């Protein structure tokens, strides 16, 4: 591609709109327009220059901000749709059929449609992920397309500009002053005082500040890309552990996802606010009822002793005691253990009493551990109770056999064999909560005395190696937006014309109001000609009414 | 308890101060004939002083309530909204000193007044924190997010002034319709405040039992005459009105009743105003916007987005993620409230790009700012009351 030679002698790359050095417009369009487009300094961008090959076309597609905005709006719209009904994540059903049934039951036809269209799992859908991928691609390509030429032309800009460049700025003035040399010198003094970086060249002055803010968007886009990269990594195995564990009081178990570590639940408790201790909230407690104050699991962390065989409890080494509460997870070795859920009062053990029906004579008590029941219980006078069968979650009788729904002791039932001196062959009895069945009429009886319960805590185990990447991305993003938002790139050109004529022009990438305030100070101090803001028709025409845009 | 009532009184003082300051800003705008006078007249100076005094008492409310409940007072609808109104005033004061525009105050202060009014319709007693909220991140996250949202709200105020000034209300047009819709929406909020306070003053209460979504019997108290009954309701106060229709379990018929009453009151109020004024409500406010400089309003609108966007990102996304990671073990869970924060963020990102690269300035940008505020309010109000996930207040 051929270079573009400017009248000033500078050789510009193909596609340049404004000469990199003197600012003269190079294209017909730029020559004709009232105000020149100062974005990217009129530099040659790849996307505006090459339009032939397939690579060019893809490049141009993704570097277009119009396309970028459309992608952002598409992500936005999909996200909105995803909040119309609860996502699959929040639906208390596991199988697809149950999930469909849920949507149908609660949301009718609209719910069924929502399910069928796949909106119920929006944020894991391939099209959502594709959109995010396109967003990332667009950010990368659009940034590269602009940052390189912008950097080059800001570096190459000359102090002295051609008047055609100055004339096409939004802030512009041309006028006679009493002494252009002294005005220029005073302007330089004032601009320096306003912390501008001032450069001069034979009757021309360029004052510039905040150029670094121009890199803000590119820094923040880099942050976004790092963040998206972190999110992408979580898909790979090993970067991310997410397990849950139910732990009964008194129980010790291996921590899933964290080999070599064990957790013991010493106690779980719930505290509620009370009107006495929390008097300030009396009214609210009266209105709402109970309000929970704290969920807490007191745990002990162990790990495999060095050199010991994994999983052998005698060889566990104490690590620490900790109270896990909401907002205060247990941390160790990059893992976090969170308080997430609980179940209160699970049956732990039941105590029974063996008696002779006729005399009510007692043979003593025995206790069945409901999670680890023993088979034989020896009582007084040589009596023995044998646990023949155990149904932790008894759910009626099917085909003449009692059945259990689950291994969790929600509704325990037992078949006991009672062997007494009087009945050495034993008697059988089926015992469930509030129910005793006998195949034949027995002489002896097992009575329920008491039950012991305990709480279970539900914990979540997480390890996320990508968190730091995400955090770094977030911090870089914040630096970038702050840099681009709270600082502006301002430039003021002052140049001598013929005789005592002075040209004045100003540009900023944002906050024109701030630029004008500073210019006013310089103007008053150095006696410069009155400039006009060519976009502010209302002030310049002296009336306070009218459409400016 | 004394502290709590002191706190309530301070809030009331601020409320009155904002109302009075609005009048003075009105005087400042009306009296100004020239740009100079507009920026520096007596009325305007008095107005900003009263606004600042109101802001200080508002801050006093916030601090005393903080001490009384020993946690940052942003944990329910009343507390959050009053804090939000305070931050809107703070953001306005900041931008007033940057640009000296009374017109902005004339519209920003009533917005704060309406928000405080709205907030006061919710239970106002001190509430304790549930375990999930017990973290210093509550303070950091909510305050930063609210400051960001408040600055973004100023952009909508500037946009509204711009639109009121520049849209021709004498001719029928899409713009006129939508501008009038914005006015109408504000009147609906007033309708809610009016109807709710009327029935509260009357002490209206209707009690029901009903079957909730989990198929359990529960109790509910209506403060409005029940237009809609909850699922399989049974009245405990038979002398009160019988609901006109029963709703299925997923619809909160109480919220629906409140909503319908508010809309009805708002519509009646709107029609009355139209009858009396005999022109669009927007036309009533237009003269007050005419003095503003469009270019300056446009710039305030843009500037406040530029200032607010980073603050919002930090508070509503970054701090939110850090906290979510600490409380719920995941930094992001696609909870509706989170998703709407993301939507708000994407929306303002689109605003910035449209403005920067596609030249959407002036009117287009003003409309976007107003829409942005609608999205923010939707997240603060509707998501909490309707979609409500983990973030729903006790
Ligand atoms: C959610 C995603 C995005 C966010 C949060 C974001 C954020 C930003 C911010 C804050 C700015 C600075 C705006 C200003 O200073 O007024 C900016 C500028 C910019 N963004 Fe993005 N952006 C995103 C996506 C994109 C995409 C997809 C594109 C692709 C076309 C893009 C292209 C640009 C360009 C060209 C600029 C102007 C750069 C300059 O003036 O030098 N951005 N972006």
CSV table of N, CA and C in Angstrom, one decimal, chain A residues 161-231:
chain,number,residue,atom,x,y,z
A,161,UNK,N,0.9,23.2,14.3
A,161,UNK,CA,0.0,22.5,13.5
A,161,UNK,C,-0.4,23.4,12.3
A,162,UNK,N,-0.9,22.8,11.3
A,162,UNK,CA,-1.4,23.6,10.2
A,162,UNK,C,-2.7,24.3,10.6
A,163,UNK,N,-3.0,25.5,10.1
A,163,UNK,CA,-4.2,26.2,10.6
A,163,UNK,C,-5.5,25.5,10.3
A,164,UNK,N,-5.4,24.7,9.2
A,164,UNK,CA,-6.7,23.9,8.8
A,164,UNK,C,-7.0,23.0,9.9
A,165,UNK,N,-6.0,22.5,10.7
A,165,UNK,CA,-6.3,21.6,11.8
A,165,UNK,C,-6.9,22.4,13.0
A,166,UNK,N,-6.3,23.5,13.2
A,166,UNK,CA,-6.8,24.4,14.4
A,166,UNK,C,-8.3,24.8,14.1
A,167,UNK,N,-8.5,25.2,12.8
A,167,UNK,CA,-9.8,25.8,12.5
A,167,UNK,C,-10.9,24.7,12.7
A,168,UNK,N,-10.6,23.5,12.6
A,168,UNK,CA,-11.6,22.5,12.6
A,168,UNK,C,-11.8,21.9,14.0
A,169,UNK,N,-11.2,22.6,15.0
A,169,UNK,CA,-11.4,22.1,16.4
A,169,UNK,C,-12.7,22.7,17.0
A,170,UNK,N,-13.2,22.0,18.0
A,170,UNK,CA,-14.5,22.4,18.6
A,170,UNK,C,-14.3,23.8,19.3
A,171,UNK,N,-13.1,23.9,20.0
A,171,UNK,CA,-12.8,25.1,20.7
A,171,UNK,C,-11.8,25.9,19.8
A,172,UNK,N,-12.2,27.1,19.4
A,172,UNK,CA,-11.4,27.7,18.4
A,172,UNK,C,-11.5,29.2,18.5
A,173,UNK,N,-10.4,29.9,18.3
A,173,UNK,CA,-10.4,31.4,18.2
A,173,UNK,C,-9.3,31.9,17.3
A,174,UNK,N,-9.6,33.0,16.7
A,174,UNK,CA,-8.6,33.7,15.9
A,174,UNK,C,-8.8,35.1,16.2
A,175,UNK,N,-7.8,35.9,16.6
A,175,UNK,CA,-8.0,37.3,16.8
A,175,UNK,C,-6.7,38.0,17.0
A,176,UNK,N,-6.8,39.4,16.9
A,176,UNK,CA,-5.7,40.2,17.1
A,176,UNK,C,-5.5,40.5,18.6
A,177,UNK,N,-4.2,40.5,19.0
A,177,UNK,CA,-3.9,40.9,20.4
A,177,UNK,C,-2.9,42.0,20.3
A,178,UNK,N,-2.7,42.7,21.4
A,178,UNK,CA,-1.8,43.8,21.3
A,178,UNK,C,-0.3,43.4,21.1
A,179,UNK,N,0.1,42.3,21.7
A,179,UNK,CA,1.4,41.9,21.4
A,179,UNK,C,1.4,40.3,21.5
A,180,UNK,N,1.5,39.7,20.3
A,180,UNK,CA,1.4,38.3,20.3
A,180,UNK,C,2.5,37.6,21.1
A,181,UNK,N,3.7,38.1,21.0
A,181,UNK,CA,4.8,37.5,21.7
A,181,UNK,C,4.6,37.4,23.2
A,182,UNK,N,4.2,38.6,23.8
A,182,UNK,CA,4.0,38.6,25.2
A,182,UNK,C,2.8,37.7,25.6
A,183,UNK,N,1.7,37.7,24.8
A,183,UNK,CA,0.6,36.9,25.1
A,183,UNK,C,1.0,35.4,25.1
A,184,UNK,N,1.8,35.0,24.2
A,184,UNK,CA,2.2,33.7,24.1
A,184,UNK,C,3.1,33.3,25.3
A,185,UNK,N,3.9,34.2,25.7
A,185,UNK,CA,4.8,34.0,26.9
A,185,UNK,C,4.0,33.9,28.2
A,186,UNK,N,3.0,34.8,28.3
A,186,UNK,CA,2.2,34.7,29.5
A,186,UNK,C,1.3,33.5,29.5
A,187,UNK,N,0.8,33.1,28.3
A,187,UNK,CA,0.0,31.9,28.3
A,187,UNK,C,0.8,30.7,28.8
A,188,UNK,N,2.1,30.7,28.3
A,188,UNK,CA,2.9,29.6,28.7
A,188,UNK,C,3.1,29.5,30.2
A,189,UNK,N,3.3,30.7,30.8
A,189,UNK,CA,3.4,30.8,32.3
A,189,UNK,C,2.2,30.3,33.0
A,190,UNK,N,1.0,30.7,32.5
A,190,UNK,CA,-0.2,30.4,33.2
A,190,UNK,C,-0.5,28.9,33.0
A,191,UNK,N,-0.3,28.4,31.8
A,191,UNK,CA,-0.5,27.0,31.6
A,191,UNK,C,0.4,26.1,32.4
A,192,UNK,N,1.6,26.5,32.6
A,192,UNK,CA,2.5,25.7,33.5
A,192,UNK,C,2.0,25.7,34.9
A,193,UNK,N,1.5,26.9,35.3
A,193,UNK,CA,0.9,26.9,36.6
A,193,UNK,C,-0.3,26.0,36.8
A,194,UNK,N,-1.0,25.8,35.7
A,194,UNK,CA,-2.2,24.9,35.7
A,194,UNK,C,-1.7,23.5,35.5
A,195,UNK,N,-0.5,23.2,35.6
A,195,UNK,CA,0.1,21.9,35.5
A,195,UNK,C,0.0,21.3,34.1
A,196,UNK,N,0.1,22.1,33.1
A,196,UNK,CA,0.2,21.6,31.8
A,196,UNK,C,1.6,21.3,31.4
A,197,UNK,N,1.8,20.4,30.6
A,197,UNK,CA,3.1,20.1,30.0
A,197,UNK,C,3.3,21.0,28.8
A,198,UNK,N,4.0,22.0,28.8
A,198,UNK,CA,4.1,23.0,27.7
A,198,UNK,C,5.3,22.8,26.8
A,199,UNK,N,5.1,22.8,25.5
A,199,UNK,CA,6.2,22.7,24.6
A,199,UNK,C,6.1,23.8,23.6
A,200,UNK,N,7.2,24.4,23.2
A,200,UNK,CA,7.1,25.6,22.3
A,200,UNK,C,8.0,25.3,21.1
A,201,UNK,N,7.6,26.0,20.0
A,201,UNK,CA,8.4,25.9,18.8
A,201,UNK,C,8.1,27.1,17.9
A,202,UNK,N,9.0,27.9,17.6
A,202,UNK,CA,8.9,29.1,16.8
A,202,UNK,C,7.5,29.7,16.7
A,203,UNK,N,7.0,30.4,17.7
A,203,UNK,CA,5.7,31.0,17.6
A,203,UNK,C,4.5,30.1,17.8
A,204,UNK,N,4.8,28.9,18.3
A,204,UNK,CA,3.7,28.0,18.5
A,204,UNK,C,3.8,27.3,19.8
A,205,UNK,N,2.7,26.9,20.4
A,205,UNK,CA,2.8,26.4,21.8
A,205,UNK,C,1.8,25.2,21.8
A,206,UNK,N,2.2,24.1,22.4
A,206,UNK,CA,1.3,23.0,22.7
A,206,UNK,C,1.3,22.7,24.2
A,207,UNK,N,0.1,22.9,24.8
A,207,UNK,CA,0.1,22.5,26.2
A,207,UNK,C,-0.8,21.3,26.3
A,208,UNK,N,-0.3,20.3,27.1
A,208,UNK,CA,-1.0,19.0,27.1
A,208,UNK,C,-1.0,18.5,28.5
A,209,UNK,N,-2.1,17.9,29.0
A,209,UNK,CA,-2.0,17.2,30.2
A,209,UNK,C,-2.9,16.0,30.2
A,210,UNK,N,-2.6,15.0,31.1
A,210,UNK,CA,-3.4,13.8,31.2
A,210,UNK,C,-3.4,12.9,30.1
A,211,UNK,N,-2.3,12.9,29.3
A,211,UNK,CA,-2.3,12.0,28.2
A,211,UNK,C,-2.5,10.5,28.6
A,212,UNK,N,-2.0,10.2,29.8
A,212,UNK,CA,-2.1,8.8,30.2
A,212,UNK,C,-3.5,8.3,30.3
A,213,UNK,N,-4.4,9.3,30.5
A,213,UNK,CA,-5.8,8.9,30.6
A,213,UNK,C,-6.3,8.2,29.3
A,214,UNK,N,-5.7,8.5,28.2
A,214,UNK,CA,-6.1,7.9,27.0
A,214,UNK,C,-5.9,6.4,27.0
A,215,UNK,N,-5.0,5.9,27.8
A,215,UNK,CA,-4.8,4.5,27.9
A,215,UNK,C,-5.8,3.8,28.8
A,216,UNK,N,-6.6,4.6,29.5
A,216,UNK,CA,-7.6,4.0,30.4
A,216,UNK,C,-8.4,2.9,29.8
A,217,UNK,N,-9.1,3.1,28.7
A,217,UNK,CA,-9.9,2.1,28.1
A,217,UNK,C,-9.1,0.8,27.8
A,218,UNK,N,-7.9,0.9,27.4
A,218,UNK,CA,-7.1,-0.3,27.0
A,218,UNK,C,-6.7,-1.0,28.3
A,219,UNK,N,-6.4,-0.3,29.3
A,219,UNK,CA,-6.1,-0.9,30.6
A,219,UNK,C,-7.3,-1.7,31.1
A,220,UNK,N,-8.5,-1.0,31.1
A,220,UNK,CA,-9.6,-1.6,31.6
A,220,UNK,C,-10.1,-2.8,30.8
A,221,UNK,N,-9.9,-2.7,29.5
A,221,UNK,CA,-10.2,-3.9,28.6
A,221,UNK,C,-9.3,-5.0,28.9
A,222,UNK,N,-8.0,-4.7,29.2
A,222,UNK,CA,-7.1,-5.8,29.6
A,222,UNK,C,-7.6,-6.5,30.9
A,223,UNK,N,-8.0,-5.7,31.8
A,223,UNK,CA,-8.5,-6.3,33.1
A,223,UNK,C,-9.7,-7.2,32.8
A,224,UNK,N,-10.6,-6.7,31.9
A,224,UNK,CA,-11.8,-7.6,31.6
A,224,UNK,C,-11.4,-8.9,31.0
A,225,UNK,N,-10.4,-8.8,30.1
A,225,UNK,CA,-9.9,-10.0,29.4
A,225,UNK,C,-9.3,-11.0,30.4
A,226,UNK,N,-8.5,-10.4,31.3
A,226,UNK,CA,-7.9,-11.3,32.4
A,226,UNK,C,-9.0,-12.0,33.2
A,227,UNK,N,-10.0,-11.2,33.5
A,227,UNK,CA,-11.1,-11.7,34.3
A,227,UNK,C,-11.8,-12.9,33.5
A,228,UNK,N,-12.1,-12.6,32.2
A,228,UNK,CA,-12.8,-13.6,31.4
A,228,UNK,C,-11.9,-14.9,31.3
A,229,UNK,N,-10.6,-14.7,31.2
A,229,UNK,CA,-9.6,-15.8,31.1
A,229,UNK,C,-9.7,-16.6,32.4
A,230,UNK,N,-9.8,-15.9,33.5
A,230,UNK,CA,-9.9,-16.6,34.8
A,230,UNK,C,-11.2,-17.5,34.9
A,231,UNK,N,-12.3,-16.9,34.4
A,231,UNK,CA,-13.6,-17.6,34.3
A,231,UNK,C,-13.4,-18.9,33.5
